[in-house]
């Protein structure tokens, strides 16, 4: 005989479900709560902050930890759980507890994972929700497939760079919520997972399931022509996961291009972060600091998604960019009409997500009514736009706004104009749509009228005016008679319940009417559910079509937003062409300009392929170097996304890759400033940059001692100049570089001007040609509040160092001569050496005891680094 289970039947049922759903947090419906036990209870209590209690003891008397959430607010908790990366199985009661014999039957009715939810309350905002599958080789190029099931968009492709880092970097523009990974070689798995964790700390990671067979992939996901084998594998694994989690949605997804003609400006993860395109570098910053935050004046949810996607995936295709610009320009010239259109757009709900919920069978009647109304607005707006003879991109968008034929009439005939938000049984359909439901509702109404009549009749015959009919869950309908009138209760009443001030009764007649009410209501529920399912089956056929309308809404909104911004902020249309120039007149930083307003100082830039591909920027700390470099990067991103830009004039020769590295100083907050990291990033840039790239290097080489850094910065600059021939801005505090630049044919110096004022220096934030001859480090130190004594000592030292030094011979001759710093002197051959060198010479290593050797080495090192710090250009 098997041993009796130590668990109560309920817990036994729960354990059974747990065993079938390993790795899931199981929420187990018991009465009005979703409960969970044991370790899951501890986890739930910790993650969503609910009380940890204990369920009554099992048969062995052990109390089991328990935590639960009320069923009516489960979605709020689900939202918090999936955003923290959990996978949740919802286990519901699948029979009515009132009629159940013994234990209520329970089954998992849905599984919720971060990348497969469709409910707004769980998604927590209009932003894209990407589920991604990646196939990673150790060194070759990997592949990704990314889907947003709520909008039907499916992207795939090869990674932008080699190995694990290249692959992880190409996902940055998606900000995935859930990642299914596959490592081709076993030893790639650990570094891959580690890299994913670092880059996407809140995403859920899981090893990808085995792929679907080629033929099982929906045709809408098979691209034209053959795809790379790894890409196909990523697709099929992603589809396999969806078939298990959201099977109804799989057929409604379709392949979408990431850029027009497949060409886009590649922004790696570092660049996206440094330029703060869609996320602030410091997560605590207000949202206003990102490019997206500053540009997001969209009026619809799909519009916001489109804008975010465009900014993170700008185009690298002149005609694609021009067609967006033509649309923006045309909209801009509509003036007041544009604002009218934006107001109409504003009333359109998130059509895509509603239709995804149709397919996911989680839609309410009010949402279908909103879908209908939104489609009508979009349709009418499309016709209005088409009437004005718009440019091609808008003409085709206007066409795509047309409602899919048959859907609006279907929704109109089925759904009431304004359905009751509470979803009471029998109120989902417009009268006439479901005759069976109408008939049963009529029967219910008739029975309820009889109840009222019966109440009146009993009042009159008994003479008790306060006798009334009430209802409760346990006993159903009853007569209630208050205590003072009990003597007059008629004899055909049967007593059912006693409450504080009254007695409750029933009668044959009451029971008969009650059973008709109950029958009618149950009939309504089943008839309505069946018709509802039928309706959703019909609406579901339109899901891909509604996704298309929604995408057109999003694009029109994004283009309208570009036009709106251009109009209100005075932005200009940049010329984007196949040249390799980068010319800006009176350019402003798109974000800082909004914050600083009038006090922002505009600047020019003039990169030209043969004479000025490369610009080395110098100037004291706080003079504006980093700001300018980000400004240039953002301007290229905006121009190639199709937006107008904050400048008087701009001409952008197409950029296909944009690299941005901010050195030591700007990364300090990230606690990861190791020289090794910096160098491997520079190495990656040098490997993959080409003539169409734009490279922004800020203080590279700063993470090491002066000479290493200078030497590396110089060699890097030279390589970019001679080999990759990319356009490049490089900011540096190594003033020696400026002399070396004069020997390069296509590089020039520029610096940020400062003025000496009575209280120190004044930053003009204006970029002027040529190199600076002073670093102003001491002045900046004064501004920063260093004690006067320290400043005086520093100035004295500086003067001495300056007088000791000898000018290095500049390769191009002698544009500027003047005192330089000791490190420059040391760099030039055969000049004075550091006193430490002489001391080293005097030492006899063979005669030093190990301890003494270590001490001496430390001391020499201290003195050497002290003096190099002192002589360094900026503090
Ligand atoms: P650097 O990189 O040279 O140390 P930053 O670019 O970090 O200097 O600029 C320092 C500060 O100067 C910025 O935070 C900003 O407030 C101000 N600034 C920079 N550029 C401008 C400008 N063009 N106009 C007005 N203020 C500016
Ligand atoms: Mg800086």
Short mmCIF file of C-alpha atoms in Angstrom, two decimals, residues 39 41 103 204 261 349 411 467-468 715 775 868-869:
data_model
loop_
_atom_site.label_atom_id
_atom_site.label_comp_id
_atom_site.label_asym_id
_atom_site.label_seq_id
_atom_site.Cartn_x
_atom_site.Cartn_y
_atom_site.Cartn_z
CA UNK A 39 9.57 28.99 -1.71
CA UNK A 41 5.39 32.26 -1.42
CA UNK A 103 -11.87 19.32 -4.61
CA UNK A 204 14.40 37.42 -18.53
CA UNK A 261 15.80 48.62 -48.14
CA UNK A 349 -6.50 54.06 -29.20
CA UNK A 411 -18.11 45.60 -34.97
CA UNK A 467 -41.73 43.37 3.70
CA UNK A 468 -39.21 43.19 0.89
CA UNK A 715 48.46 55.81 -32.92
CA UNK A 775 45.06 74.14 -20.32
CA UNK A 868 53.19 63.51 -14.10
CA UNK A 869 49.86 64.36 -12.48
#
